[in-house]
Coordinates of C-alpha atoms and ligand atoms in Angstrom, one line a residue:
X1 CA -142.7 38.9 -40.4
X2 CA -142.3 41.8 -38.0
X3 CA -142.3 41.4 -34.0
X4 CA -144.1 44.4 -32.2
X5 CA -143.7 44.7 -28.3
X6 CA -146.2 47.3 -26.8
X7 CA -145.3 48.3 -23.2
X8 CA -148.0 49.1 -20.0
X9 CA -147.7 53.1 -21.3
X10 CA -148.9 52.2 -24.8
X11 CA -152.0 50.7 -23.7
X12 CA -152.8 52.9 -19.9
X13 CA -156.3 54.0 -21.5
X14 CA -159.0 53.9 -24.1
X15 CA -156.9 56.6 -26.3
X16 CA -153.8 54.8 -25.9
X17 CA -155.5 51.7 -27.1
X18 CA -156.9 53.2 -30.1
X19 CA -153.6 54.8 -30.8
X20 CA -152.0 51.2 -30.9
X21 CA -154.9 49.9 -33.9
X22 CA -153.7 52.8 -35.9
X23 CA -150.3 52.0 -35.6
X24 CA -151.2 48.5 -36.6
X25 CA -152.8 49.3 -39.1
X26 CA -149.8 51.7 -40.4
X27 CA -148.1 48.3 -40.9
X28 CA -149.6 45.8 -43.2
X29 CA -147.9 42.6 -43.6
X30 CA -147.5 39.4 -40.8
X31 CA -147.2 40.8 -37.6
X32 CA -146.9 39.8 -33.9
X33 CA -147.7 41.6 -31.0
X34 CA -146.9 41.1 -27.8
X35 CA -148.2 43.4 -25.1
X36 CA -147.7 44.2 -21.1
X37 CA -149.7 45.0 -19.1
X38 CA -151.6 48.2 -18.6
X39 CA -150.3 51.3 -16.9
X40 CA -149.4 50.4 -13.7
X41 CA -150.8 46.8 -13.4
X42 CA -148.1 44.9 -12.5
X43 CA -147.1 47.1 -9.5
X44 CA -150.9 46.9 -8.0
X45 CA -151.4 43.1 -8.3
X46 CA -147.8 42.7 -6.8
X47 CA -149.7 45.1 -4.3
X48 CA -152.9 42.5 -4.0
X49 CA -150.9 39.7 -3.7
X50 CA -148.9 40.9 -0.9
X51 CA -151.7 41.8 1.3
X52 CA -153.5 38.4 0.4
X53 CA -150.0 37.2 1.3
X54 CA -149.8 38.8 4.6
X55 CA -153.5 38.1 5.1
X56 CA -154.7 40.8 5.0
X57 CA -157.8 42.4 3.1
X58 CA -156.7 42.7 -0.5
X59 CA -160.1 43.4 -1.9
X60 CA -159.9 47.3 -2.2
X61 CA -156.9 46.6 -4.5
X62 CA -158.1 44.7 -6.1
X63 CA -161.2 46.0 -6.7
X64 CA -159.2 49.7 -8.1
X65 CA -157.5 46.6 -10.8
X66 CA -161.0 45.4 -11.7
X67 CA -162.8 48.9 -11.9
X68 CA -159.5 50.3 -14.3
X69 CA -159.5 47.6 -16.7
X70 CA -163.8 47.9 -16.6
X71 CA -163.8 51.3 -16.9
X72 CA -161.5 51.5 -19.7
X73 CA -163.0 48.6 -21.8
X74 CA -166.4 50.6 -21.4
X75 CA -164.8 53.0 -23.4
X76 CA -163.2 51.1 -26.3
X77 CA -166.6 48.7 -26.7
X78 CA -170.1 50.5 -26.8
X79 CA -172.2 46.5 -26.6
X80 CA -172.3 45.9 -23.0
X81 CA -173.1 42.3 -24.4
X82 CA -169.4 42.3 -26.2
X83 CA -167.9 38.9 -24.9
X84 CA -164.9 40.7 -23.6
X85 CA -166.6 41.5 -20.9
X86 CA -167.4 38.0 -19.8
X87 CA -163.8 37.3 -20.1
X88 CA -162.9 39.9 -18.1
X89 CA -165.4 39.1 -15.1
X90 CA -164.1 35.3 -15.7
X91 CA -160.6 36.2 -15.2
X92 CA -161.0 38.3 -12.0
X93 CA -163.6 34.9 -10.6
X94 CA -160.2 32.9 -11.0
X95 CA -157.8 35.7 -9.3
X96 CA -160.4 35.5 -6.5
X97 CA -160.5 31.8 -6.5
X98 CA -157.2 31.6 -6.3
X99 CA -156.6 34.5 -4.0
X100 CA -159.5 32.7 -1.6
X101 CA -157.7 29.2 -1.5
X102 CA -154.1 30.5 -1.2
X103 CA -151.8 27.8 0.3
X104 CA -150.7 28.4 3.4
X105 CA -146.4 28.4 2.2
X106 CA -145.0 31.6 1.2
X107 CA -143.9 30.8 -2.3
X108 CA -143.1 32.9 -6.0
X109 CA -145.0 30.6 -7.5
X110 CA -148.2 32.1 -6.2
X111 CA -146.4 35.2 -7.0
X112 CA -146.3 34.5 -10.6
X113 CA -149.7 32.8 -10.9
X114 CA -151.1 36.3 -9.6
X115 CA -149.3 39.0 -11.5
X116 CA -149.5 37.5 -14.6
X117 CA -153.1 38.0 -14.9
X118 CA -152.2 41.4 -15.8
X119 CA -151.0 40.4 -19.3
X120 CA -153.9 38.2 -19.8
X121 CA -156.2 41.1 -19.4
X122 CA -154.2 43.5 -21.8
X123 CA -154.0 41.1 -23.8
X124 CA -157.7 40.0 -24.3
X125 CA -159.0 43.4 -24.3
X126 CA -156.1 44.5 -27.1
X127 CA -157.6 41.4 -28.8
X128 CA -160.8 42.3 -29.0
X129 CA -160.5 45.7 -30.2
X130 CA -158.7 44.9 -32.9
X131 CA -161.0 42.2 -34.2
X132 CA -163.7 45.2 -33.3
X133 CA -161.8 47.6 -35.3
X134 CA -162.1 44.8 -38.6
X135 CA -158.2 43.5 -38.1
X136 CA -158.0 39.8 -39.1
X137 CA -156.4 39.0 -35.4
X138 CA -156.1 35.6 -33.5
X139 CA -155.7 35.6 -29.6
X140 CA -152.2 33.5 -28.2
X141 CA -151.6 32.0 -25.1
X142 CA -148.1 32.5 -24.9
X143 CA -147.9 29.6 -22.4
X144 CA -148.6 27.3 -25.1
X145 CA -145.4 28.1 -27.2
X146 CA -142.6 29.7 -24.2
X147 CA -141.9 27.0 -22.2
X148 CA -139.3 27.5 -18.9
X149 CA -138.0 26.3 -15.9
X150 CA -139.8 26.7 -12.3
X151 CA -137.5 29.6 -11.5
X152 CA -140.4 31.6 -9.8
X153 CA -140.6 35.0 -11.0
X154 CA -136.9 35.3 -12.8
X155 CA -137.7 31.7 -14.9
X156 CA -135.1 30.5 -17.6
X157 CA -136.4 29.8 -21.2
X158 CA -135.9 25.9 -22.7
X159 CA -135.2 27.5 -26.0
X160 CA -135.5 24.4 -27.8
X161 CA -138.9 23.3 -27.0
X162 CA -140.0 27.1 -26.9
X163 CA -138.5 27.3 -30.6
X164 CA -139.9 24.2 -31.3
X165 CA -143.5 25.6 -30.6
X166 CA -143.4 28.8 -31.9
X167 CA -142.4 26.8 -35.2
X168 CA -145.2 25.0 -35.0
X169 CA -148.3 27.2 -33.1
X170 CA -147.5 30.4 -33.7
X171 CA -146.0 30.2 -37.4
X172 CA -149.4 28.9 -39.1
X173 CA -150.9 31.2 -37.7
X174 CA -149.2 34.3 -38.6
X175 CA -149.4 33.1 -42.1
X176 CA -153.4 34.2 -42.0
X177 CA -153.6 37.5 -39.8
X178 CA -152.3 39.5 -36.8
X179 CA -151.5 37.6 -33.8
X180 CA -151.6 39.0 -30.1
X181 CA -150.0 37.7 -27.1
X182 CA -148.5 38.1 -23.6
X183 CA -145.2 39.7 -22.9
X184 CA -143.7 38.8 -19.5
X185 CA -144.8 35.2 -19.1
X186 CA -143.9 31.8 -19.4
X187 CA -145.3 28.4 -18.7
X188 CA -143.8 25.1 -17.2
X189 CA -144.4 21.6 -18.1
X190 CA -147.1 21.4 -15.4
X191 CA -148.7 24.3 -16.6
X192 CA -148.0 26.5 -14.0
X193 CA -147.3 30.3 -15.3
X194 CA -144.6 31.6 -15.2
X195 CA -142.8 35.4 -15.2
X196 CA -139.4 36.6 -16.4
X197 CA -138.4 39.2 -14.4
X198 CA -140.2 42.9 -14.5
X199 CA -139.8 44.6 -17.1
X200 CA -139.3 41.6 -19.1
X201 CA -141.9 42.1 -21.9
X202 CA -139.2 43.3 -24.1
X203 CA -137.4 39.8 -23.4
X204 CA -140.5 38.0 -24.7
X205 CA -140.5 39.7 -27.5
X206 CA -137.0 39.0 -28.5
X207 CA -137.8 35.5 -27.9
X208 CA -140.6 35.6 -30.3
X209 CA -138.6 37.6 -32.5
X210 CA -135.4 34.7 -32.5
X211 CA -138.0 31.9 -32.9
X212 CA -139.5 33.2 -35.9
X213 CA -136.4 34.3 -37.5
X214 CA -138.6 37.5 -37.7
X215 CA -137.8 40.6 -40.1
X216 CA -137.3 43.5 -36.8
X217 CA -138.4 43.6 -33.3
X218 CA -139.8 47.0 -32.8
X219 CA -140.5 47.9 -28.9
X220 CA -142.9 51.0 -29.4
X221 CA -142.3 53.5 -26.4
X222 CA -143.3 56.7 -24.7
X223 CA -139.9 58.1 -25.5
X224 CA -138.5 59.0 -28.8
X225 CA -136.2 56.4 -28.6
X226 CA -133.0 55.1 -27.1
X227 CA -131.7 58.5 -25.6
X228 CA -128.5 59.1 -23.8
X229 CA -129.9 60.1 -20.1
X230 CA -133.8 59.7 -18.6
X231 CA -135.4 62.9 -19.6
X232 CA -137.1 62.1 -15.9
X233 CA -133.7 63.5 -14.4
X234 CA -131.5 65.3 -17.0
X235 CA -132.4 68.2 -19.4
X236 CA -132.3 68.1 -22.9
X237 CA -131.6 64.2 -23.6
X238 CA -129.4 63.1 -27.1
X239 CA -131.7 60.8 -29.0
X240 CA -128.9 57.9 -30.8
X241 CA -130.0 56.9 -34.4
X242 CA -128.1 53.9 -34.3
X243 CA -126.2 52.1 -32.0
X244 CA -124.6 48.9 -31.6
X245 CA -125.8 45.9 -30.2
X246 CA -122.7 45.3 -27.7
X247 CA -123.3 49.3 -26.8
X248 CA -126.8 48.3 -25.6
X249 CA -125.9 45.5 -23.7
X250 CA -123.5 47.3 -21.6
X251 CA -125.9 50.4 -21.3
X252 CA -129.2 48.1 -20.3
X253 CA -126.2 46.2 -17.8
X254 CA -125.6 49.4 -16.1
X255 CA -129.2 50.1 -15.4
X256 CA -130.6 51.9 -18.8
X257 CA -134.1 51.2 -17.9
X258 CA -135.3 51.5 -21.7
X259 CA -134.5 47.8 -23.3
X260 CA -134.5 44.8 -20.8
X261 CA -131.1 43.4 -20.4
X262 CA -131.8 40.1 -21.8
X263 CA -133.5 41.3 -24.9
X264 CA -130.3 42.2 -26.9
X265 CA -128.8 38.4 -27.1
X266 CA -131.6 36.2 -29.2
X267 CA -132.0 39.2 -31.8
X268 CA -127.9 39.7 -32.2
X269 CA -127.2 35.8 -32.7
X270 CA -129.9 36.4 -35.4
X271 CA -128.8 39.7 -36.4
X272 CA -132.3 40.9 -35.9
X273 CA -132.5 44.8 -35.9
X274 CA -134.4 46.2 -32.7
X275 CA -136.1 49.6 -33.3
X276 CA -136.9 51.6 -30.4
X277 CA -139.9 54.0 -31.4
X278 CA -142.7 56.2 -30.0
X279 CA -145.9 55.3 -30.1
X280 CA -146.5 59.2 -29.7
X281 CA -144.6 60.1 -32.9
X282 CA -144.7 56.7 -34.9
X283 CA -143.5 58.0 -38.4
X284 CA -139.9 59.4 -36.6
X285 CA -137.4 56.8 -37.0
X286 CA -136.6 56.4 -33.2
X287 CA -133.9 54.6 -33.0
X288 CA -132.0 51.1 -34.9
X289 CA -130.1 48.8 -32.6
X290 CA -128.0 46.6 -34.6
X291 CA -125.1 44.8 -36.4
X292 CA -123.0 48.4 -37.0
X293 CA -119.6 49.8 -36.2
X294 CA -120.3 53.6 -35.2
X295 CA -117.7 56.3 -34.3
X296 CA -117.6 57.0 -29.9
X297 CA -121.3 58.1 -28.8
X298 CA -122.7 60.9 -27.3
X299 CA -122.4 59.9 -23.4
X300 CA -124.6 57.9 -21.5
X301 CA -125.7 59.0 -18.1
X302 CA -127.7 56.1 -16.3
X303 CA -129.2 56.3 -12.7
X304 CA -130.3 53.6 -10.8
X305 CA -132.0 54.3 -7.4
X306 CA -132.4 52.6 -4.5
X307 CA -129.3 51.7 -3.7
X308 CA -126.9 50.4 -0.8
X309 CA -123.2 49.7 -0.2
X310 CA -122.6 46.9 1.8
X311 CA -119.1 47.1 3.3
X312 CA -116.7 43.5 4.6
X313 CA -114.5 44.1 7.1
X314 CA -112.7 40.8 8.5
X315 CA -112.0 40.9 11.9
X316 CA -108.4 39.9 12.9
X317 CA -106.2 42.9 11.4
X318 CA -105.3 40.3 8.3
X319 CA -106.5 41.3 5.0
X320 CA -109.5 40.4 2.9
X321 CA -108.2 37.3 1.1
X322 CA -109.7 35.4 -1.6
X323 CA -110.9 33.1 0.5
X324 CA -113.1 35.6 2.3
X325 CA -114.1 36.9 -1.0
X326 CA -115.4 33.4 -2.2
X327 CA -117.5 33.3 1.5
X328 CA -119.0 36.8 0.7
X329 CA -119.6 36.2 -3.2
X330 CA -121.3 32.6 -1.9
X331 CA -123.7 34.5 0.6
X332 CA -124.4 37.3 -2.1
X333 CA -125.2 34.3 -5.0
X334 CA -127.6 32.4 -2.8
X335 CA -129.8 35.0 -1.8
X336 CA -129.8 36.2 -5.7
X337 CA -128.0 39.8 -5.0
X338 CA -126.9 41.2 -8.0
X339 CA -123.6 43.1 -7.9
X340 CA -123.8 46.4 -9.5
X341 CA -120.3 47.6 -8.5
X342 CA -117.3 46.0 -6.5
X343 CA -114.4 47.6 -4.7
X344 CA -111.7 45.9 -2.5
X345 CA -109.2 47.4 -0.3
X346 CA -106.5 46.0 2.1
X347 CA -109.4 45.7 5.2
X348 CA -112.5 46.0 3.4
X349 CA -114.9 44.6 0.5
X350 CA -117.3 47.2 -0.7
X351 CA -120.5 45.8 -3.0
X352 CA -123.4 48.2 -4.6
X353 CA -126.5 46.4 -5.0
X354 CA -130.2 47.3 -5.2
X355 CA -131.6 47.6 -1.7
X356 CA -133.7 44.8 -0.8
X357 CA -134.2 45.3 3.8
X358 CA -135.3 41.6 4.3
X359 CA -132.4 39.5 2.1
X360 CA -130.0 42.5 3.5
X361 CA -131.2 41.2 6.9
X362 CA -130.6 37.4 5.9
X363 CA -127.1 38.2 4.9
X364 CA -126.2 40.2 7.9
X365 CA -127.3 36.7 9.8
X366 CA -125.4 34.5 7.4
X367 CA -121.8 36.8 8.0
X368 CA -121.6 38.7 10.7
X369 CA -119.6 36.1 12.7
X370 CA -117.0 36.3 9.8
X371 CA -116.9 39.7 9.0
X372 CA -117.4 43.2 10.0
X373 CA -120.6 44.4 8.2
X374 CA -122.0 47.4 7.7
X375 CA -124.3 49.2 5.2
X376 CA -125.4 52.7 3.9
X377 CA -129.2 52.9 1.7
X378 CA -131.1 55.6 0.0
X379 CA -128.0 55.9 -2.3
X380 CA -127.8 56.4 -6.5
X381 CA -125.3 54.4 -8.6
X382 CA -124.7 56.8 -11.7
X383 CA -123.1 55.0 -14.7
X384 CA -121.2 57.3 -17.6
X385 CA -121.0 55.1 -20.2
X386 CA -118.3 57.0 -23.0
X387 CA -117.4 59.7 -20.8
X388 CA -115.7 62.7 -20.9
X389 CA -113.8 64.9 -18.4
X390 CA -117.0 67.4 -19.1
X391 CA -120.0 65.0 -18.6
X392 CA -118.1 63.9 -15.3
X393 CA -117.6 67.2 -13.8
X394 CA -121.6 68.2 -14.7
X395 CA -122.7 64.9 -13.1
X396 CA -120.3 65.4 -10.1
X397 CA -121.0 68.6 -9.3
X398 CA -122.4 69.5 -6.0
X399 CA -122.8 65.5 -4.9
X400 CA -121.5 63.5 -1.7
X401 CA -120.0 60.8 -3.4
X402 CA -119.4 57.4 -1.4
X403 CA -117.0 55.2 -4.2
X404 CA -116.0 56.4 -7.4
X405 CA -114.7 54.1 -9.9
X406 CA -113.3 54.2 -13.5
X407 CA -112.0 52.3 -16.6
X408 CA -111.4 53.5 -20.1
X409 CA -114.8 53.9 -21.1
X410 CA -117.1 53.6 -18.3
X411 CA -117.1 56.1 -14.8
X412 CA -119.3 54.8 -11.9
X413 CA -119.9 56.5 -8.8
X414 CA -122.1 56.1 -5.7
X415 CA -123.9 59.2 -4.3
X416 CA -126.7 59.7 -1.4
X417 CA -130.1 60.2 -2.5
X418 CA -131.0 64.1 -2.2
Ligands
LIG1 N1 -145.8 44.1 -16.9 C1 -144.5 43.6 -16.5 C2 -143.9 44.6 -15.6 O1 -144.4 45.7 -15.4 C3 -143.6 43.3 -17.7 C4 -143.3 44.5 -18.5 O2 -144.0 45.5 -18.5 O3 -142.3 44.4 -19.3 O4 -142.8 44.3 -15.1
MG2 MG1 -142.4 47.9 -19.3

């Protein structure tokens, strides 16, 4: 039993779509897909629900949503009778419904019931086309076997009832044919939907892949694989055959933006490989993420934008004691900031985190009696993961660097945004 996670570029058109039925059908055997949505979904109904959220007119977004997911379905099914369609026009009658009769409370619940529509659409029309294209396929609502928490838009899996049903929904069914479902979702007890966190498709199907004690994960990609820098910013990219599991944990922790952080656990308590391929180029081996013991890698250059450095000053000319750090830590927990790098001196606490204006604004509120407190944005953290003296001075060269930091494998810096 083999676990396939297809991500938004895999299925942004009619091609693309077509492209993922012949790489199905590449692969006989029990499979599972799970699937994102497409292109750039996600991003425009965050986009629609913020302007139904600010009450505002968010009917010409979502209208460019409706007419892409039309307009490419046209394309894949030639009946204009097909009952996808129906589907489709049912699904956006309950986004509009529930757009119409939004409560009044700003909440991530309404967040997740919105943007998760994407997946259900991907999902359906993927569905189709392979029953079209004479696959023996079956249609899962993953709500029905991943089961979390209420934790609005970042929820936490009960793995023991979401094992438990994936045992018993999903398993049967694999035994006859092909099975497609949602990536990034989730449901509650109350069957309210749920999401993940973005990007968190490849999570799901690490889940799936951990529940089912499956074969491989394979997360098919527009990239060759897992490579050492994003060929967006850096020339000439190393591709890694094979790398570790603990290696990809720290790299995805840093920011490498091509596995989700939280896929790596389920598969290596199972010792379940992940592949990383290309969908582009699906008979090259990509890349095997597993149990192995490899010499020092190639380095790793990651970049994560949108960054800020918040700086702690404390007032009184004493120093920044542990007890102010355990007020600042506090502040930075409950309005979820994620540390990406820490630096203390004698006066000051320095903290890179992704830029976020509105929670920066609550926690300006919530310290500045205590502390000094300033901040700098528009800044890039780079992360060389295995580096050498050469790969620091290339990535150095020519940059204003803000905090520099290093241990015996990893060098971090913080830079401004050019
Ligand atoms: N569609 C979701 C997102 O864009 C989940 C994913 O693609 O992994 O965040
Ligand atoms: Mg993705």
């Amino acid at each position: 039993m083999k676990v396939f996670k297809f991500g938004g570029a895999s299925v942004k058109d009619a091609p693309a779509v077509k492209n993922v039925a012949t790489i199905v059908q590449q692969h006989p055997g029990p499979l599972l897909i799970v699937v994102s949505a497409m292109g750039k979904t996600t991003n425009a109904l965050e986009e629609v629900f913020q302007h139904a959220e600010n009450r505002q007119d968010y009917e010409p977004a979502l209208q460019q949503v409706e007419n892409y997911h039309y307009q490419l379905t046209a394309q894949l099914f030639s009946d204009s009778q097909h009952p996808v369609f129906a589907r489709l026009q049912s699904q956006f009658t309950a986004i509009r419904e529930y757009l119409q009769n939004l409560p009044p409370n700003r909440s991530d619940e309404h967040y997740d019931q919105i943007v998760s529509q994407g997946e259900f659409l991907s999902s359906l029309i993927l569905y189709y086309y392979l029953v079209q294209s004479g696959f023996s396929a079956e249609w899962l609502d993953c709500r029905d076997c991943i089961c979390t928490d209420c934790s609005w838009r970042e929820a936490r899996v009960d793995w023991l009832t979401t094992e438990k049903n994936i045992q018993n929904k999903l398993a049967p069914l694999l035994e006859q044919q092909i099975v497609i479902t949602q990536g990034f979702l989730g449901g509650t007890t109350e069957n309210r939907t749920t999401t993940l966190g973005r990007e968190g498709s490849d999570f799901s199907g690490a889940i799936f892949a951990y529940c089912l004690g499956a074969e491989s994960l394979t997360i098919w990609k527009d990239v060759a694989g897992f490579l050492n820098a994003d060929p967006k910013f850096f020339l000439n990219p190393h591709k890694y055959d094979e790398i570790s599991y603990q290696e990809t944990v720290e790299m995805a922790y840093y920011g490498a933006s091509v596995i989700h952080p939280k896929t790596i656990k389920p598969l290596a308590n199972r010792h379940i490989p992940l592949y990383v391929k290309s969908f582009l180029q699906p008979q090259e081996p990509g890349t095997v993420i597993k149990d192995s013991k490899h010499e020092k890698l190639v380095p790793a250059f990651i970049r994560k934008a949108n960054q800020c450095l918040l700086s702690f000053g404390v007032r009184d000319f004493t120093f920044v004691s542990e007890r102010n750090l355990s007020v600042i830590f506090h502040a930075l927990a409950e309005l979820r900031f994620k540390i990406n790098l820490m630096q203390n001196s004698a006066i000051s606490f320095s903290v890179c985190t992704d830029y976020d204006a509105d929670r920066l604004q609550l926690l300006q509120e919530q310290l500045q009696e205590q502390f000094i407190f300033h901040y700098n944005a528009g800044l890039l953290l780079y992360t060389i993961k295995n580096y050498t003296e050469d790969s620091i001075n290339h990535l150095t060269n020519g940059k204003e660097i803000l905090l520099e930091q290093r241990t015996r494998s990893t060098f971090q810096l913080v830079c401004r945004e050019k």
